[in-house]
CSV table of C-alpha atoms in Angstrom, one decimal:
chain,number,residue,atom,x,y,z
Z,1,MET,CA,-4.7,14.4,17.7
Z,2,ALA,CA,-3.8,11.3,15.5
Z,3,THR,CA,-6.8,10.0,13.1
Z,4,HIS,CA,-8.2,7.0,13.8
Z,5,HIS,CA,-6.7,4.8,11.2
Z,6,GLN,CA,-3.3,5.9,12.2
Z,7,ARG,CA,-2.9,6.1,15.8
Z,8,GLY,CA,-2.0,2.5,15.7
Z,9,LEU,CA,1.0,3.2,13.1
Z,10,ILE,CA,1.9,6.1,15.2
Z,11,GLY,CA,1.0,5.0,18.9
Z,12,ASP,CA,4.1,3.2,20.6
Z,13,GLU,CA,1.8,2.4,23.7
Z,14,GLY,CA,-0.8,-0.4,23.3
Z,15,LEU,CA,-3.8,-0.6,25.4
Z,16,THR,CA,-3.0,-4.2,26.9
Z,17,PRO,CA,-2.6,-4.1,30.7
Z,18,THR,CA,0.8,-5.3,31.8
Z,19,SER,CA,2.8,-5.6,35.0
Z,20,ALA,CA,6.3,-4.3,35.5
Z,21,ALA,CA,7.2,-6.4,38.7
Z,22,GLY,CA,10.6,-7.5,39.0
Z,23,LEU,CA,12.5,-4.6,37.4
Z,24,THR,CA,15.0,-2.5,39.3
Z,25,TYR,CA,15.8,1.3,37.6
Z,26,PRO,CA,19.7,1.8,38.4
Z,27,PHE,CA,19.5,5.6,37.5
Z,28,GLY,CA,16.3,6.0,40.3
Z,29,ASP,CA,14.4,9.2,39.5
Z,30,ARG,CA,17.0,10.8,37.7
Z,31,VAL,CA,16.0,11.4,34.1
Z,32,PRO,CA,17.2,13.8,31.7
Z,33,GLN,CA,16.1,17.4,32.6
Z,34,PRO,CA,14.9,19.6,29.0
Z,35,GLY,CA,18.4,20.5,27.2
Z,36,GLU,CA,20.5,18.2,29.1
Z,37,LEU,CA,22.1,14.7,28.3
Z,38,VAL,CA,22.6,12.2,31.0
Z,39,THR,CA,25.9,9.8,30.8
Z,40,ILE,CA,24.5,6.0,30.7
Z,41,ALA,CA,28.3,4.7,30.1
Z,42,PRO,CA,31.2,6.1,28.7
Z,43,GLY,CA,30.6,7.2,25.0
Z,44,ILE,CA,26.6,7.0,25.5
Z,45,ARG,CA,24.5,9.8,26.6
Z,46,TRP,CA,20.6,9.6,26.6
Z,47,TRP,CA,18.1,12.8,26.7
Z,48,ARG,CA,14.3,13.0,26.4
Z,49,VAL,CA,12.9,14.4,23.4
Z,50,PRO,CA,9.5,15.9,23.9
Z,51,MET,CA,6.8,15.3,22.1
Z,52,SER,CA,3.1,15.4,22.2
Z,53,GLY,CA,0.6,12.4,23.4
Z,54,PRO,CA,0.2,10.7,26.6
Z,55,LEU,CA,3.9,9.5,26.3
Z,56,LYS,CA,5.3,13.1,26.3
Z,57,HIS,CA,8.5,11.9,25.2
Z,58,VAL,CA,10.9,9.7,23.5
Z,59,ASN,CA,14.2,8.3,24.3
Z,60,GLY,CA,17.1,10.1,22.4
Z,61,LEU,CA,20.5,8.5,22.6
Z,62,VAL,CA,24.0,10.2,21.4
Z,63,LEU,CA,26.8,8.0,21.3
Z,64,ASP,CA,30.6,9.0,20.4
Z,65,ASP,CA,31.4,7.7,17.1
Z,66,HIS,CA,34.2,8.4,14.3
Z,67,ASP,CA,34.5,8.5,10.5
Z,68,GLU,CA,37.0,9.6,8.1
Z,69,HIS,CA,36.7,13.1,8.8
Z,70,GLY,CA,37.2,12.7,12.7
Z,71,PRO,CA,35.5,12.5,15.9
Z,72,ALA,CA,31.6,11.9,15.6
Z,73,LEU,CA,28.4,11.4,16.9
Z,74,LEU,CA,25.9,8.8,16.3
Z,75,ALA,CA,22.6,9.8,17.0
Z,76,ILE,CA,19.8,7.0,18.0
Z,77,ASP,CA,15.6,8.1,17.5
Z,78,THR,CA,14.9,11.4,16.7
Z,79,GLY,CA,11.1,12.6,17.7
Z,80,THR,CA,8.4,13.7,15.8
Z,81,ALA,CA,8.9,16.4,12.9
Z,82,SER,CA,6.9,18.9,15.0
Z,83,PRO,CA,8.2,22.5,15.9
Z,84,ARG,CA,8.5,21.5,19.6
Z,85,THR,CA,10.7,18.7,18.9
Z,86,THR,CA,12.9,20.3,16.0
Z,87,GLU,CA,13.3,23.5,18.8
Z,88,ALA,CA,14.4,20.4,21.5
Z,89,TRP,CA,17.1,19.3,18.9
Z,90,ARG,CA,18.3,22.8,18.1
Z,91,ALA,CA,18.9,23.6,21.9
Z,92,ILE,CA,20.9,20.6,22.5
Z,93,LEU,CA,23.0,20.8,19.2
Z,94,ASP,CA,23.3,24.4,20.2
Z,95,GLY,CA,24.2,23.8,23.9
Z,96,PRO,CA,25.7,20.8,25.2
Z,97,LEU,CA,26.4,19.1,21.9
Z,98,ALA,CA,28.0,22.5,21.1
Z,99,GLY,CA,30.9,22.0,18.1
Z,100,GLU,CA,30.6,18.3,17.9
Z,101,ARG,CA,29.2,16.7,14.7
Z,102,ILE,CA,26.8,14.1,14.1
Z,103,GLY,CA,28.1,11.4,11.7
Z,104,ARG,CA,25.3,9.3,11.5
Z,105,ILE,CA,21.5,8.5,12.3
Z,106,LEU,CA,20.0,5.2,13.6
Z,107,CYS,CA,16.3,4.7,13.9
Z,108,THR,CA,15.4,1.6,15.5
Z,109,HIS,CA,12.1,1.5,13.3
Z,110,MET,CA,9.7,3.2,11.4
Z,111,HIS,CA,7.4,5.3,13.9
Z,112,PRO,CA,7.4,8.9,13.6
Z,113,ASP,CA,8.2,9.5,17.2
Z,114,HIS,CA,11.6,7.4,16.4
Z,115,LEU,CA,12.7,8.9,12.8
Z,116,GLY,CA,10.2,11.9,12.1
Z,117,LEU,CA,13.6,14.4,12.4
Z,118,ALA,CA,15.7,12.1,10.9
Z,119,GLY,CA,15.7,13.7,7.3
Z,120,TRP,CA,16.1,17.1,9.1
Z,121,LEU,CA,19.2,16.0,11.2
Z,122,SER,CA,20.5,14.3,8.1
Z,123,ARG,CA,20.6,17.7,5.9
Z,124,ARG,CA,21.9,19.6,8.8
Z,125,PHE,CA,24.6,17.6,9.1
Z,126,TYR,CA,25.7,17.5,5.4
Z,127,ASP,CA,23.7,14.5,4.4
Z,128,ALA,CA,24.8,12.2,7.3
Z,129,PRO,CA,23.6,8.9,6.6
Z,130,ILE,CA,20.5,7.3,8.2
Z,131,LEU,CA,20.8,3.4,9.3
Z,132,MET,CA,17.5,1.1,9.3
Z,133,THR,CA,16.6,-2.2,8.6
Z,134,ARG,CA,15.5,-2.5,5.2
Z,135,THR,CA,11.7,-3.3,5.8
Z,136,GLU,CA,11.6,-0.5,8.3
Z,137,TRP,CA,12.9,2.1,5.7
Z,138,LEU,CA,10.8,0.9,2.9
Z,139,THR,CA,7.4,1.0,4.9
Z,140,VAL,CA,8.5,4.3,6.1
Z,141,ARG,CA,8.7,5.3,2.4
Z,142,MET,CA,5.6,3.7,1.5
Z,143,LEU,CA,3.4,5.1,4.0
Z,144,SER,CA,4.7,8.5,3.9
Z,145,SER,CA,4.5,8.7,0.3
Z,146,ASP,CA,0.9,7.6,-0.1
Z,147,ALA,CA,-0.6,10.9,1.4
Z,148,ARG,CA,-4.0,11.0,-0.1
Z,149,PRO,CA,-6.6,13.4,0.9
Z,150,GLU,CA,-9.2,10.8,1.1
Z,151,VAL,CA,-9.3,7.6,3.3
Z,152,PRO,CA,-8.8,4.5,0.6
Z,153,ASP,CA,-11.6,1.9,-0.1
Z,154,GLU,CA,-9.5,-0.8,1.3
Z,155,GLN,CA,-9.6,1.1,4.7
Z,156,VAL,CA,-13.0,1.9,5.0
Z,157,ALA,CA,-13.7,-1.9,4.4
Z,158,PHE,CA,-11.3,-3.1,7.3
Z,159,TRP,CA,-13.1,-0.7,9.4
Z,160,ARG,CA,-16.4,-2.1,8.6
Z,161,GLY,CA,-14.7,-5.8,8.6
Z,162,ALA,CA,-14.0,-5.3,12.6
Z,163,GLY,CA,-17.7,-3.9,13.2
Z,164,TRP,CA,-17.3,-0.2,13.1
Z,165,ASN,CA,-20.9,1.7,12.2
Z,166,ASP,CA,-21.2,4.4,10.0
Z,167,GLU,CA,-20.5,7.4,12.2
Z,168,GLN,CA,-17.6,6.1,13.6
Z,169,ILE,CA,-16.2,5.3,9.7
Z,170,ALA,CA,-17.2,8.8,8.8
Z,171,GLU,CA,-15.7,10.5,11.9
Z,172,ALA,CA,-12.7,8.8,11.0
Z,173,SER,CA,-12.6,9.5,7.4
Z,174,LYS,CA,-12.3,13.1,8.0
Z,175,GLY,CA,-8.9,13.4,8.5
Z,176,GLY,CA,-8.0,11.9,5.4
Z,177,PHE,CA,-4.8,9.4,4.8
Z,178,ALA,CA,-1.9,12.0,5.3
Z,179,ARG,CA,-1.3,12.2,8.9
Z,180,PHE,CA,1.5,9.8,9.0
Z,181,ALA,CA,3.2,12.0,6.3
Z,182,LYS,CA,2.6,15.1,8.1
Z,183,MET,CA,4.9,13.7,11.0
Z,184,ILE,CA,7.7,12.8,9.0
Z,185,ALA,CA,10.7,15.3,7.9
Z,186,ARG,CA,11.3,14.8,4.1
Z,187,LEU,CA,13.7,11.9,4.0
Z,188,PRO,CA,16.5,11.4,1.8
Z,189,LEU,CA,16.4,9.2,-1.4
Z,190,GLY,CA,18.9,6.3,0.0
Z,191,TYR,CA,19.6,5.0,3.4
Z,192,THR,CA,22.0,2.6,4.9
Z,193,ARG,CA,20.8,-0.7,5.4
Z,194,ILE,CA,21.7,-2.5,8.6
Z,195,ARG,CA,20.8,-6.6,9.2
Z,196,ASP,CA,20.0,-8.8,11.8
Z,197,GLY,CA,23.1,-10.3,13.1
Z,198,GLU,CA,25.4,-7.5,11.7
Z,199,VAL,CA,28.1,-6.2,14.0
Z,200,LEU,CA,28.1,-2.3,13.7
Z,201,ARG,CA,31.3,-0.7,15.1
Z,202,ILE,CA,30.4,2.6,16.8
Z,203,GLY,CA,33.3,4.5,18.1
Z,204,ASP,CA,35.3,2.1,20.1
Z,205,ALA,CA,32.6,-0.5,20.7
Z,206,ASP,CA,30.8,-3.5,18.8
Z,207,TRP,CA,27.4,-3.1,19.1
Z,208,HIS,CA,25.3,-6.4,17.6
Z,209,VAL,CA,22.1,-6.0,15.7
Z,210,VAL,CA,19.0,-8.1,16.8
Z,211,VAL,CA,15.7,-7.7,15.4
Z,212,GLY,CA,12.6,-8.4,16.4
Z,213,SER,CA,9.1,-7.9,15.0
Z,214,GLY,CA,5.3,-7.4,15.9
Z,215,HIS,CA,5.3,-3.7,17.1
Z,216,SER,CA,7.1,-3.0,13.7
Z,217,PRO,CA,8.2,-5.3,10.9
Z,218,GLU,CA,11.7,-5.5,11.4
Z,219,HIS,CA,12.5,-3.4,14.6
Z,220,ALA,CA,16.6,-3.0,15.0
Z,221,CYS,CA,18.1,-3.4,18.8
Z,222,LEU,CA,21.5,-3.3,19.6
Z,223,VAL,CA,23.7,-5.3,22.1
Z,224,ASP,CA,27.0,-4.3,23.7
Z,225,TYR,CA,27.9,-7.9,25.1
Z,226,GLU,CA,31.2,-6.3,26.9
Z,227,ARG,CA,29.4,-3.5,28.5
Z,228,ARG,CA,26.2,-5.6,28.9
Z,229,ILE,CA,23.8,-3.0,27.5
Z,230,LEU,CA,20.7,-3.6,25.2
Z,231,ILE,CA,19.4,-0.7,23.1
Z,232,ALA,CA,15.7,-2.0,22.9
Z,233,GLY,CA,13.9,0.8,21.5
Z,234,ASP,CA,10.0,0.0,21.6
Z,235,GLN,CA,10.7,-3.6,21.5
Z,236,VAL,CA,10.9,-4.1,25.2
Z,237,LEU,CA,9.2,-1.0,27.4
Z,238,PRO,CA,9.4,-1.3,31.1
Z,239,ARG,CA,6.4,0.0,32.3
Z,240,ILE,CA,4.0,-0.1,29.1
Z,241,SER,CA,3.0,-2.8,26.8
Z,242,SER,CA,4.1,-2.1,22.9
Z,243,ASN,CA,1.2,-1.5,20.1
Z,244,ILE,CA,0.8,-4.6,18.5
Z,245,SER,CA,-2.1,-4.6,15.7
Z,246,LEU,CA,-3.1,-5.6,12.6
Z,247,HIS,CA,-3.1,-3.1,9.7
Z,248,ALA,CA,-5.2,-2.9,6.6
Z,249,GLY,CA,-2.0,-2.6,4.5
Z,250,GLU,CA,-1.3,-6.3,5.7
Z,251,PRO,CA,-4.9,-7.9,6.8
Z,252,GLY,CA,-3.3,-11.4,6.6
Z,253,ALA,CA,-0.5,-10.7,8.6
Z,254,ASP,CA,0.2,-12.3,12.4
Z,255,PRO,CA,1.5,-9.7,14.0
Z,256,LEU,CA,1.0,-11.0,17.6
Z,257,GLY,CA,2.6,-14.0,16.7
Z,258,ASP,CA,5.7,-12.3,15.6
Z,259,TRP,CA,5.5,-10.4,19.0
Z,260,LEU,CA,5.6,-13.5,20.8
Z,261,SER,CA,8.1,-15.1,18.7
Z,262,SER,CA,10.6,-12.2,19.2
Z,263,ILE,CA,9.9,-12.5,22.8
Z,264,GLU,CA,11.2,-16.0,22.9
Z,265,ARG,CA,13.9,-15.0,21.0
Z,266,PHE,CA,15.3,-11.9,22.9
Z,267,ARG,CA,15.1,-14.4,26.0
Z,268,GLN,CA,18.3,-15.6,24.4
Z,269,LEU,CA,20.2,-12.6,25.4
Z,270,PRO,CA,21.7,-12.3,28.8
Z,271,ASP,CA,19.3,-11.4,31.8
Z,272,ASP,CA,21.8,-8.8,33.1
Z,273,LEU,CA,22.1,-6.4,30.4
Z,274,LEU,CA,21.0,-2.9,31.1
Z,275,VAL,CA,18.0,-2.1,28.9
Z,276,LEU,CA,17.4,1.4,27.5
Z,277,PRO,CA,13.9,1.5,26.0
Z,278,GLY,CA,12.2,4.0,23.9
Z,279,HIS,CA,10.5,5.2,26.7
Z,280,GLY,CA,10.2,5.2,30.4
Z,281,ASP,CA,13.5,4.4,32.4
Z,282,PRO,CA,16.6,2.3,31.7
Z,283,PHE,CA,16.5,-1.1,33.6
Z,284,HIS,CA,17.6,-4.3,34.7
Z,285,GLY,CA,15.3,-7.5,34.4
Z,286,LEU,CA,14.9,-8.2,31.0
Z,287,HIS,CA,13.9,-11.8,31.4
Z,288,ALA,CA,11.2,-10.9,34.0
Z,289,ARG,CA,9.8,-8.3,31.4
Z,290,LEU,CA,9.7,-10.7,28.7
Z,291,ASP,CA,8.0,-13.1,31.0
Z,292,ALA,CA,5.2,-10.4,31.8
Z,293,LEU,CA,4.6,-9.2,28.4
Z,294,GLU,CA,4.1,-13.0,27.1
Z,295,ARG,CA,2.0,-13.6,30.1
Z,296,GLU,CA,-0.5,-10.8,29.5
Z,297,HIS,CA,-1.0,-11.3,26.0
Z,298,ARG,CA,-1.5,-15.2,26.2
Z,299,ASP,CA,-4.0,-14.0,29.3
Z,300,ARG,CA,-6.0,-12.1,26.7
Z,301,LEU,CA,-6.1,-14.6,24.5
Z,302,ASP,CA,-7.5,-17.1,26.7
Z,303,ALA,CA,-10.0,-14.5,27.8
Z,304,LEU,CA,-11.1,-13.9,24.1
Z,305,VAL,CA,-11.6,-17.7,23.4
Z,306,ALA,CA,-14.0,-18.0,26.9
Z,307,HIS,CA,-15.8,-14.8,25.5
Z,308,MET,CA,-16.8,-16.3,22.1
Z,309,THR,CA,-20.1,-18.1,23.8
Z,310,GLU,CA,-21.6,-16.4,20.7
Z,311,PRO,CA,-19.9,-14.9,17.3
Z,312,ARG,CA,-18.4,-11.6,18.3
Z,313,ARG,CA,-16.8,-8.7,16.2
Z,314,ALA,CA,-13.9,-7.0,17.1
Z,315,VAL,CA,-15.4,-4.0,18.7
Z,316,ASP,CA,-16.9,-6.9,20.9
Z,317,CYS,CA,-13.9,-7.7,22.3
Z,318,PHE,CA,-12.6,-4.7,24.0
Z,319,ALA,CA,-13.9,-5.2,27.5
Z,320,GLN,CA,-11.8,-8.8,27.5
Z,321,LEU,CA,-8.5,-6.9,26.1
Z,322,PHE,CA,-8.4,-4.0,27.7
Z,323,ARG,CA,-9.1,-2.3,31.2
Z,324,ARG,CA,-9.9,1.4,30.0
Z,325,PRO,CA,-12.9,2.6,28.3
Z,326,ILE,CA,-12.4,2.9,24.2
Z,327,GLY,CA,-13.5,5.8,23.3
Z,328,PRO,CA,-13.1,7.6,19.8
Z,329,ASP,CA,-9.5,9.1,20.7
Z,330,VAL,CA,-8.1,5.3,20.5
Z,331,ILE,CA,-10.8,3.3,19.0
Z,332,GLY,CA,-8.4,3.1,15.7
Z,333,MET,CA,-5.5,1.4,17.9
Z,334,ALA,CA,-7.9,-0.8,20.2
Z,335,THR,CA,-9.4,-2.1,16.7
Z,336,GLY,CA,-5.9,-2.8,15.6
Z,337,GLU,CA,-4.7,-4.6,18.7
Z,338,ALA,CA,-8.3,-6.9,19.1
Z,339,LEU,CA,-7.6,-8.0,15.2
Z,340,ALA,CA,-4.0,-9.0,15.9
Z,341,HIS,CA,-5.3,-11.2,19.3
Z,342,LEU,CA,-8.6,-12.4,17.0
Z,343,ARG,CA,-6.0,-13.1,13.7
Z,344,HIS,CA,-3.4,-15.2,16.3
Z,345,LEU,CA,-6.6,-17.0,17.4
Z,346,GLU,CA,-7.5,-17.7,13.8
Z,347,LEU,CA,-4.1,-18.8,12.7
Z,348,THR,CA,-3.6,-21.0,15.5
Z,349,GLY,CA,-6.8,-23.0,15.3
Z,350,ARG,CA,-8.6,-21.4,18.5
Z,351,ALA,CA,-11.2,-19.3,16.2
Z,352,LEU,CA,-12.7,-19.7,13.3
Z,353,ARG,CA,-13.8,-15.9,11.2
Z,354,THR,CA,-16.8,-16.1,9.1
Z,355,VAL,CA,-18.0,-12.8,7.1
Z,356,ARG,CA,-21.8,-11.7,7.1
Z,357,ASP,CA,-22.9,-8.3,5.8
Z,358,ALA,CA,-19.0,-7.4,4.9
Z,359,THR,CA,-18.2,-7.7,9.0
Z,360,TRP,CA,-16.0,-10.3,10.4
Z,361,TRP,CA,-17.5,-12.6,13.0
Z,362,TYR,CA,-15.4,-14.9,15.4
Z,363,SER,CA,-16.0,-17.9,16.7
Z,364,ARG,CA,-14.4,-20.3,19.2
Z,365,ALA,CA,-13.2,-23.6,17.1
């Protein structure tokens, strides 16, 4: 189980409830079975990379590609560095992909279930390059290298600011600060940068890089306009909300503001795209999904303002944001999400923050 302070970094699923109405699923109940690849479109194969946790899997994609050495494959998102996930990779490499070569690896973003095995896979295929946006790459390098045994004072102050008590802080501190690094296979020194607006030639198709933010700093999605396909990673999920959290590493950020701006940006994409998400099933209904995601977060912001009949801490706001009880297993993620909403209210002039006894109190502006 992830330690409290890093659940928000490695948990893709947010706790904000959301509606999945208005979507259609062209593959119905058809999902890849263990060790199987399902063809989405010519040259695009989908498999489910198993992992621990409530989501149970991340969607991996394998695209036909070629390079100076001949035919190759491009793998998108890898799963965590764990025995279970590694064994699943070996099964498809020795099974349906036997005799084929992975020439490039693309990670949509820096969370361990999306790039945990990228380093391992790169080494297995003779230093196959890893493609990522620069901010995602640098963030994962920073997080995986800062694997100290003790929790930093800044993190403890962050918890205390959110309203955690001494017992909660002591419990969360037991795991140290190395959980993230343990879920990442050693990465190579270098990588290949991809940028927003860039067109990647993968096989015989042009894929346009579209970047979103909020769930992670510079999340890469890919659009094939000719075949009407969006590889969405965790930027647009069909049935769950992505985790949007404020972290101690950048306490002055506005991840929810970034998320809402990204939703507006992704609305400019065609509505008829087949969306291939990082979790869940491929779906149609991009704009309906974006509308639902925005509506839920704006409703939660209004609920928080209504709740501020007196000053509130982040821990006092869980019931207004989440439908499930918040226990020790998810308090870190819930705290990050609550602070992201409160920070957005502060920056948009709807709430004021004061500090009393090292704790942050939020009042209606």
